[in-house]
Amino acid sequence: MENTTDVKLGLALSGGGFRSALFHVGVLARLAELDLLRKVDVISSVSGGSIIAAYYYLKVKALLEKPPAEGQEAPGRDAYIRMVAEIETDFLAAVQKNMLMRTFLDPIKNARMLAPEYSNTERLAELLERYFYQPILQKISTETKHERIQLKNIPIRPLAANLSDGTSVPFLIINATSLNTGHLWQFTSVSIGEQQTLNRTGHTPIRFLKKFRIDDDRLTIEQRKILYNITLGQAVAASNCVPGFFEPLQIRNLYEMDGKPMTVRLTDGGLVDNQGLASLFAENCTHIICSDASDILKPESHPSTQFLNVAMRTNDILMDRIRGKSIDELYKYGPGRFAIFDLGDRETRDQIFPADSEKIVQALTRIRTAMDSFSDREADTLMYYGYHLSRKVMENNGFELIGEFLPHRRNWRFMGIWDRFLNNDEQRQSLLFHLEVGSRQMFKVFLLKKAMPYLILMPLPLVFTLLTLFLINRISPLVFWGVLLFSMLVLIYTQNQKILGLMDNMAVLRRIKNRILKILISLRMPEPLSYIIALVSWIHLSVFDRLFLKYGGTRESSGDR
């Protein structure tokens, strides 16, 4: 076994939405069994990996800061296994709250999101804290019940009685991308700003924005106020800010350019490094474990020529090249000093899934990377795969920090996917079908070949038709269609970023835009739209999302029996 005196172990958790986060839970389970989890010094995360990384980090904070009972030993391997077992159930329960649809559930928040001062990314940050992170901190202190979780308040301050030989206090790095410069942006509990990476140092004409220490006495009062108020939810949301779906997180007035205050706009960290490896290289980690659940470029015999499909395929190619450079740097560490668990790994799939292995792994690699609800079947299969993939890779390739392979000590809940589905031909096909449907971003419940969603939806066109006829008869058809057209124009205006950007760049159009906004606010026009969006979100969460989770259950009463 490697002498651990000079060892610095880094754990990289890749992007990939909730798909990656659930895959990482399985990896954490195996690392806990191997007693490697409590030895991690640095955690670097991107996008979906940041959601589970922050969650795990706060669980460690709660574990190491909790006063031990009299005569109780410091938390060791078993304590970390129990902690991951809690994560296994509690994290999935939070995932099944559906952050994507819940973003639009509050009509007042929807109205605020129509204005430029408040974005869907800020809303996501609030929801992540409410459903994922605040419940953990409330177990430590009731004072955090209704407060935002500021980054400056999350450092782990362990009690001496909770630290035993081999236990490290992890340092969390949440990675995003600066749209201003194209550089890697880091959020930590002690500093915020851009980080020079191996691939960019000395090879870019664009200067790096300074990384500020939050406790730096040389900061201005305004800078301190900005840094003090950045929250954990904002950091994770910025790391997950998928271009085109979420607006960039904005940090105003922290820097100046040409003597004028500038606005930093942050987006998904995967644009620079979707594996989270660059930050571990910068931290000079001696050993690295990388859990990579990002999408892998797949060959296409007849690539589409449609504009949108070509753009998406081009982006996939660029992301694959970035990933390749990061992996090449990782391989320089040499045998025994790194381990990478690659979603879609070809060498181990037959050992993990003896039947239909290629189809199952292919379905897992194509599951959506959104932040909506994941069913028990999807979650358990992803965790099961992450656990067994990490186990097989460790056994086949070795890792210096493992003295010997410890026996299995936990009957993880996700292991039940084997007996219920994988070990039965009929049920395995049912599971495979459910996983394939999981690749769709929308209307998944309608693709499960169940009658109930259609029966529920059937009356809606009739109700809409009757309501339309009623309104036309009650008011002038000209007025009706005029109001409908005006409402559509309002919707297009308030949601189209190109129009807003064009108006902001031209003084005349900017004045017109501001006057229209004042008129809309005075007429309370955004509110009806906000309530409509909230109503649609509520219907989806209350009806169709529940049906999807029911059909995707792992118990015999789940609806597929």
CSV table of C-alpha atoms in Angstrom, one decimal, residues 239-533:
chain,number,residue,atom,x,y,z
A,239,SER,CA,-22.3,24.8,-12.6
A,240,ASN,CA,-25.6,23.3,-14.0
A,241,CYS,CA,-26.5,26.3,-16.2
A,242,VAL,CA,-27.0,24.4,-19.5
A,243,PRO,CA,-26.8,27.0,-22.3
A,244,GLY,CA,-30.2,27.5,-23.9
A,245,PHE,CA,-32.1,26.1,-20.9
A,246,PHE,CA,-30.9,28.2,-18.1
A,247,GLU,CA,-29.9,31.8,-18.1
A,248,PRO,CA,-26.3,32.5,-17.1
A,249,LEU,CA,-25.8,33.3,-13.4
A,250,GLN,CA,-24.8,37.0,-13.1
A,251,ILE,CA,-22.3,38.5,-10.6
A,252,ARG,CA,-22.3,42.2,-11.0
A,253,ASN,CA,-19.7,44.8,-9.9
A,254,LEU,CA,-17.1,42.3,-8.6
A,255,TYR,CA,-14.6,43.3,-11.3
A,256,GLU,CA,-13.9,46.4,-13.4
A,257,MET,CA,-13.0,46.5,-17.1
A,258,ASP,CA,-11.6,49.7,-18.6
A,259,GLY,CA,-12.5,51.5,-15.4
A,260,LYS,CA,-16.2,50.5,-15.5
A,261,PRO,CA,-18.0,47.8,-13.5
A,262,MET,CA,-18.4,44.6,-15.4
A,263,THR,CA,-20.9,41.8,-15.1
A,264,VAL,CA,-19.6,38.3,-14.9
A,265,ARG,CA,-21.9,35.7,-16.5
A,266,LEU,CA,-21.4,32.1,-15.6
A,267,THR,CA,-22.6,29.0,-17.3
A,268,ASP,CA,-22.2,25.2,-17.3
A,269,GLY,CA,-18.7,24.1,-16.2
A,270,GLY,CA,-18.8,21.3,-18.8
A,271,LEU,CA,-17.8,23.8,-21.5
A,272,VAL,CA,-14.3,23.8,-20.1
A,273,ASP,CA,-14.0,20.5,-18.4
A,274,ASN,CA,-17.0,18.2,-17.9
A,275,GLN,CA,-15.0,15.6,-15.8
A,276,GLY,CA,-13.8,18.0,-13.1
A,277,LEU,CA,-10.2,16.9,-13.6
A,278,ALA,CA,-8.7,20.3,-14.4
A,279,SER,CA,-9.2,21.5,-10.8
A,280,LEU,CA,-7.7,18.3,-9.3
A,281,PHE,CA,-4.6,18.8,-11.6
A,282,ALA,CA,-4.3,22.4,-10.4
A,283,GLU,CA,-4.5,21.1,-6.7
A,284,ASN,CA,-1.6,18.8,-7.4
A,285,CYS,CA,-3.4,15.7,-6.3
A,286,THR,CA,-1.2,12.6,-6.2
A,287,HIS,CA,-4.0,10.2,-6.8
A,288,ILE,CA,-7.3,10.7,-8.6
A,289,ILE,CA,-10.6,8.9,-8.8
A,290,CYS,CA,-12.8,10.1,-11.6
A,291,SER,CA,-16.5,9.1,-11.9
A,292,ASP,CA,-17.4,10.0,-15.4
A,293,ALA,CA,-21.1,9.8,-16.3
A,294,SER,CA,-20.9,12.3,-19.1
A,295,ASP,CA,-22.3,11.6,-22.6
A,296,ILE,CA,-19.9,9.8,-24.8
A,297,LEU,CA,-19.7,10.6,-28.5
A,298,LYS,CA,-21.4,7.8,-30.5
A,299,PRO,CA,-20.8,7.0,-34.2
A,300,GLU,CA,-23.6,7.9,-36.7
A,301,SER,CA,-23.9,6.2,-40.1
A,302,HIS,CA,-26.0,9.0,-41.5
A,303,PRO,CA,-25.6,12.3,-39.6
A,304,SER,CA,-28.5,14.7,-40.0
A,305,THR,CA,-28.1,17.7,-42.2
A,306,GLN,CA,-30.7,19.8,-40.3
A,307,PHE,CA,-29.3,23.0,-38.8
A,308,LEU,CA,-30.2,22.2,-35.2
A,309,ASN,CA,-29.0,18.6,-35.4
A,310,VAL,CA,-25.7,19.6,-37.0
A,311,ALA,CA,-25.2,22.3,-34.3
A,312,MET,CA,-25.8,19.7,-31.6
A,313,ARG,CA,-23.6,17.1,-33.2
A,314,THR,CA,-20.8,19.7,-33.6
A,315,ASN,CA,-21.1,20.5,-29.9
A,316,ASP,CA,-20.8,16.8,-29.0
A,317,ILE,CA,-17.7,16.5,-31.1
A,318,LEU,CA,-16.1,19.5,-29.4
A,319,MET,CA,-17.0,18.2,-25.9
A,320,ASP,CA,-15.5,14.8,-26.8
A,321,ARG,CA,-12.2,16.4,-27.8
A,322,ILE,CA,-12.1,18.4,-24.5
A,323,ARG,CA,-12.8,15.2,-22.6
A,324,GLY,CA,-10.0,13.4,-24.5
A,325,LYS,CA,-7.5,16.0,-23.5
A,326,SER,CA,-8.5,15.7,-19.8
A,327,ILE,CA,-8.3,11.9,-19.9
A,328,ASP,CA,-4.9,12.1,-21.6
A,329,GLU,CA,-3.6,14.2,-18.7
A,330,LEU,CA,-5.1,11.7,-16.2
A,331,TYR,CA,-3.3,8.7,-17.9
A,332,LYS,CA,0.0,10.5,-17.3
A,333,TYR,CA,-0.4,9.6,-13.6
A,334,GLY,CA,0.6,6.0,-14.4
A,335,PRO,CA,-0.8,2.7,-13.2
A,336,GLY,CA,-2.2,2.6,-9.6
A,337,ARG,CA,-2.5,6.3,-9.2
A,338,PHE,CA,-5.8,6.9,-11.0
A,339,ALA,CA,-9.1,5.2,-11.5
A,340,ILE,CA,-11.8,6.2,-14.0
A,341,PHE,CA,-15.3,4.8,-14.1
A,342,ASP,CA,-16.7,5.5,-17.5
A,343,LEU,CA,-20.4,5.3,-18.2
A,344,GLY,CA,-20.6,3.0,-21.2
A,345,ASP,CA,-17.4,1.1,-20.4
A,346,ARG,CA,-17.2,-1.8,-22.9
A,347,GLU,CA,-14.7,-4.0,-21.0
A,348,THR,CA,-16.9,-4.5,-17.9
A,349,ARG,CA,-20.5,-4.5,-19.2
A,350,ASP,CA,-20.8,-8.2,-19.6
A,351,GLN,CA,-19.5,-8.8,-16.1
A,352,ILE,CA,-22.1,-6.5,-14.6
A,353,PHE,CA,-25.1,-7.3,-16.8
A,354,PRO,CA,-24.7,-10.9,-18.0
A,355,ALA,CA,-27.8,-10.6,-20.3
A,356,ASP,CA,-28.7,-7.8,-22.7
A,357,SER,CA,-25.6,-5.9,-21.3
A,358,GLU,CA,-25.0,-3.9,-24.5
A,359,LYS,CA,-28.6,-2.8,-24.7
A,360,ILE,CA,-28.8,-1.9,-21.0
A,361,VAL,CA,-25.6,0.1,-20.9
A,362,GLN,CA,-26.6,1.9,-24.2
A,363,ALA,CA,-29.9,2.8,-22.7
A,364,LEU,CA,-28.2,4.2,-19.6
A,365,THR,CA,-25.8,6.3,-21.7
A,366,ARG,CA,-28.8,7.8,-23.5
A,367,ILE,CA,-31.0,8.6,-20.4
A,368,ARG,CA,-31.8,12.3,-20.3
A,369,THR,CA,-29.4,14.6,-18.4
A,370,ALA,CA,-32.3,16.9,-17.3
A,371,MET,CA,-33.2,17.8,-13.7
A,372,ASP,CA,-36.7,16.3,-13.7
A,373,SER,CA,-38.0,13.3,-11.7
A,374,PHE,CA,-36.1,10.0,-12.1
A,375,SER,CA,-38.1,6.9,-11.4
A,376,ASP,CA,-36.9,4.2,-8.9
A,377,ARG,CA,-36.0,2.0,-11.9
A,378,GLU,CA,-33.9,4.6,-13.5
A,379,ALA,CA,-32.2,5.6,-10.3
A,380,ASP,CA,-31.5,2.1,-9.0
A,381,THR,CA,-30.1,0.9,-12.3
A,382,LEU,CA,-27.8,3.9,-12.5
A,383,MET,CA,-26.6,3.4,-8.9
A,384,TYR,CA,-26.2,-0.3,-9.4
A,385,TYR,CA,-24.1,0.3,-12.5
A,386,GLY,CA,-22.0,3.0,-10.8
A,387,TYR,CA,-21.3,0.6,-7.9
A,388,HIS,CA,-20.4,-2.4,-9.9
A,389,LEU,CA,-18.5,-0.5,-12.6
A,390,SER,CA,-16.3,1.0,-9.9
A,391,ARG,CA,-15.9,-2.4,-8.2
A,392,LYS,CA,-14.8,-4.1,-11.4
A,393,VAL,CA,-12.4,-1.3,-12.5
A,394,MET,CA,-10.8,-1.4,-9.0
A,395,GLU,CA,-10.4,-5.2,-9.1
A,396,ASN,CA,-9.1,-5.3,-12.7
A,397,ASN,CA,-6.7,-2.4,-12.6
A,398,GLY,CA,-5.8,-1.9,-9.0
A,399,PHE,CA,-5.3,1.3,-7.0
A,400,GLU,CA,-2.4,2.0,-4.8
A,401,LEU,CA,-4.4,3.3,-1.8
A,402,ILE,CA,-6.3,0.0,-1.4
A,403,GLY,CA,-4.6,-2.4,0.9
A,404,GLU,CA,-7.0,-5.3,0.2
A,405,PHE,CA,-10.5,-5.6,-1.1
A,406,LEU,CA,-12.8,-5.5,1.8
A,407,PRO,CA,-15.8,-7.7,1.9
A,408,HIS,CA,-19.3,-6.4,1.1
A,409,ARG,CA,-20.8,-5.0,4.2
A,410,ARG,CA,-23.9,-3.3,3.0
A,411,ASN,CA,-27.0,-4.7,1.4
A,412,TRP,CA,-27.7,-1.5,-0.6
A,413,ARG,CA,-31.2,-0.8,-1.6
A,414,PHE,CA,-30.3,-0.4,-5.3
A,415,MET,CA,-29.1,-4.0,-5.3
A,416,GLY,CA,-32.7,-5.1,-5.4
A,417,ILE,CA,-32.8,-4.2,-9.1
A,418,TRP,CA,-31.0,-7.5,-9.7
A,419,ASP,CA,-33.6,-9.8,-8.2
A,420,ARG,CA,-36.6,-7.8,-9.3
A,421,PHE,CA,-35.6,-7.1,-12.9
A,422,LEU,CA,-32.1,-8.0,-14.1
A,423,ASN,CA,-32.3,-11.7,-13.2
A,424,ASN,CA,-35.7,-12.3,-14.9
A,425,ASP,CA,-36.0,-12.3,-18.7
A,426,GLU,CA,-39.5,-10.8,-18.8
A,427,GLN,CA,-38.9,-8.2,-16.2
A,428,ARG,CA,-35.5,-7.3,-17.7
A,429,GLN,CA,-37.2,-6.4,-21.0
A,430,SER,CA,-39.7,-4.3,-19.0
A,431,LEU,CA,-36.8,-2.5,-17.3
A,432,LEU,CA,-35.0,-2.0,-20.6
A,433,PHE,CA,-38.1,-0.5,-22.2
A,434,HIS,CA,-38.5,1.9,-19.3
A,435,LEU,CA,-34.9,2.9,-19.6
A,436,GLU,CA,-35.2,3.6,-23.3
A,437,VAL,CA,-38.2,5.8,-22.7
A,438,GLY,CA,-36.1,7.6,-20.2
A,439,SER,CA,-34.0,9.0,-23.0
A,440,ARG,CA,-36.9,11.4,-23.9
A,441,GLN,CA,-36.9,14.9,-22.5
A,442,MET,CA,-40.7,15.3,-22.6
A,443,PHE,CA,-44.0,13.2,-22.6
A,444,LYS,CA,-42.3,10.2,-21.1
A,445,VAL,CA,-45.4,9.0,-19.3
A,446,PHE,CA,-47.3,8.9,-22.6
A,447,LEU,CA,-44.7,6.6,-24.1
A,448,LEU,CA,-45.0,3.9,-21.4
A,449,LYS,CA,-48.0,2.3,-23.2
A,450,LYS,CA,-50.3,3.0,-20.3
A,451,ALA,CA,-54.0,4.0,-20.8
A,452,MET,CA,-54.3,6.3,-17.7
A,453,PRO,CA,-52.4,9.3,-19.0
A,454,TYR,CA,-54.4,9.4,-22.2
A,455,LEU,CA,-57.7,9.0,-20.3
A,456,ILE,CA,-56.8,12.0,-18.1
A,457,LEU,CA,-55.7,14.1,-21.1
A,458,MET,CA,-58.7,13.2,-23.3
A,459,PRO,CA,-61.2,15.8,-21.8
A,460,LEU,CA,-58.8,18.7,-22.2
A,461,PRO,CA,-59.3,19.4,-25.9
A,462,LEU,CA,-63.1,19.3,-25.4
A,463,VAL,CA,-62.9,21.7,-22.4
A,464,PHE,CA,-60.6,24.1,-24.4
A,465,THR,CA,-63.0,24.0,-27.4
A,466,LEU,CA,-66.1,24.7,-25.2
A,467,LEU,CA,-64.3,27.5,-23.4
A,468,THR,CA,-63.2,29.1,-26.7
A,469,LEU,CA,-66.8,28.9,-28.1
A,470,PHE,CA,-68.1,30.4,-24.9
A,471,LEU,CA,-65.7,33.3,-25.0
A,472,ILE,CA,-66.4,34.0,-28.7
A,473,ASN,CA,-70.1,34.1,-28.0
A,474,ARG,CA,-69.7,36.3,-25.0
A,475,ILE,CA,-67.4,38.9,-26.6
A,476,SER,CA,-66.7,40.0,-30.2
A,477,PRO,CA,-64.7,37.5,-32.2
A,478,LEU,CA,-62.5,40.4,-33.3
A,479,VAL,CA,-61.7,41.2,-29.6
A,480,PHE,CA,-61.2,37.6,-28.7
A,481,TRP,CA,-58.7,36.9,-31.5
A,482,GLY,CA,-57.0,40.3,-30.8
A,483,VAL,CA,-56.5,39.5,-27.1
A,484,LEU,CA,-55.2,36.1,-28.1
A,485,LEU,CA,-52.7,37.6,-30.6
A,486,PHE,CA,-51.6,40.2,-28.1
A,487,SER,CA,-51.1,37.5,-25.4
A,488,MET,CA,-48.9,35.5,-27.8
A,489,LEU,CA,-46.9,38.6,-28.7
A,490,VAL,CA,-46.4,39.3,-25.0
A,491,LEU,CA,-45.2,35.7,-24.5
A,492,ILE,CA,-42.8,35.9,-27.5
A,493,TYR,CA,-41.5,39.3,-26.3
A,494,THR,CA,-40.9,38.3,-22.7
A,495,GLN,CA,-39.2,34.9,-23.6
A,496,ASN,CA,-37.1,35.7,-26.6
A,497,GLN,CA,-33.6,36.6,-25.5
A,498,LYS,CA,-32.5,37.7,-29.0
A,499,ILE,CA,-35.2,40.4,-29.1
A,500,LEU,CA,-34.3,41.5,-25.6
A,501,GLY,CA,-30.6,41.6,-26.5
A,502,LEU,CA,-31.3,43.6,-29.7
A,503,MET,CA,-33.3,46.1,-27.7
A,504,ASP,CA,-30.6,46.5,-25.0
A,505,ASN,CA,-28.0,47.3,-27.7
A,506,MET,CA,-30.0,50.1,-29.3
A,507,ALA,CA,-30.9,53.1,-27.3
A,508,VAL,CA,-34.2,53.8,-29.1
A,509,LEU,CA,-35.4,50.2,-28.8
A,510,ARG,CA,-34.2,50.1,-25.2
A,511,ARG,CA,-36.5,53.0,-24.4
A,512,ILE,CA,-39.4,51.3,-26.2
A,513,LYS,CA,-38.7,48.1,-24.3
A,514,ASN,CA,-38.7,49.9,-20.9
A,515,ARG,CA,-42.0,51.7,-21.7
A,516,ILE,CA,-43.6,48.4,-22.8
A,517,LEU,CA,-42.5,46.8,-19.5
A,518,LYS,CA,-44.0,49.7,-17.5
A,519,ILE,CA,-47.3,49.3,-19.4
A,520,LEU,CA,-47.4,45.6,-18.9
A,521,ILE,CA,-46.6,45.9,-15.2
A,522,SER,CA,-49.3,48.7,-14.8
A,523,LEU,CA,-51.8,46.5,-16.6
A,524,ARG,CA,-50.7,43.5,-14.6
A,525,MET,CA,-50.2,41.6,-17.8
A,526,PRO,CA,-47.4,39.2,-16.8
A,527,GLU,CA,-49.5,37.8,-13.9
A,528,PRO,CA,-52.0,35.9,-16.0
A,529,LEU,CA,-49.2,34.3,-17.9
A,530,SER,CA,-47.4,33.5,-14.7
A,531,TYR,CA,-50.4,31.8,-13.3
A,532,ILE,CA,-50.9,29.8,-16.5
A,533,ILE,CA,-47.4,28.5,-16.4
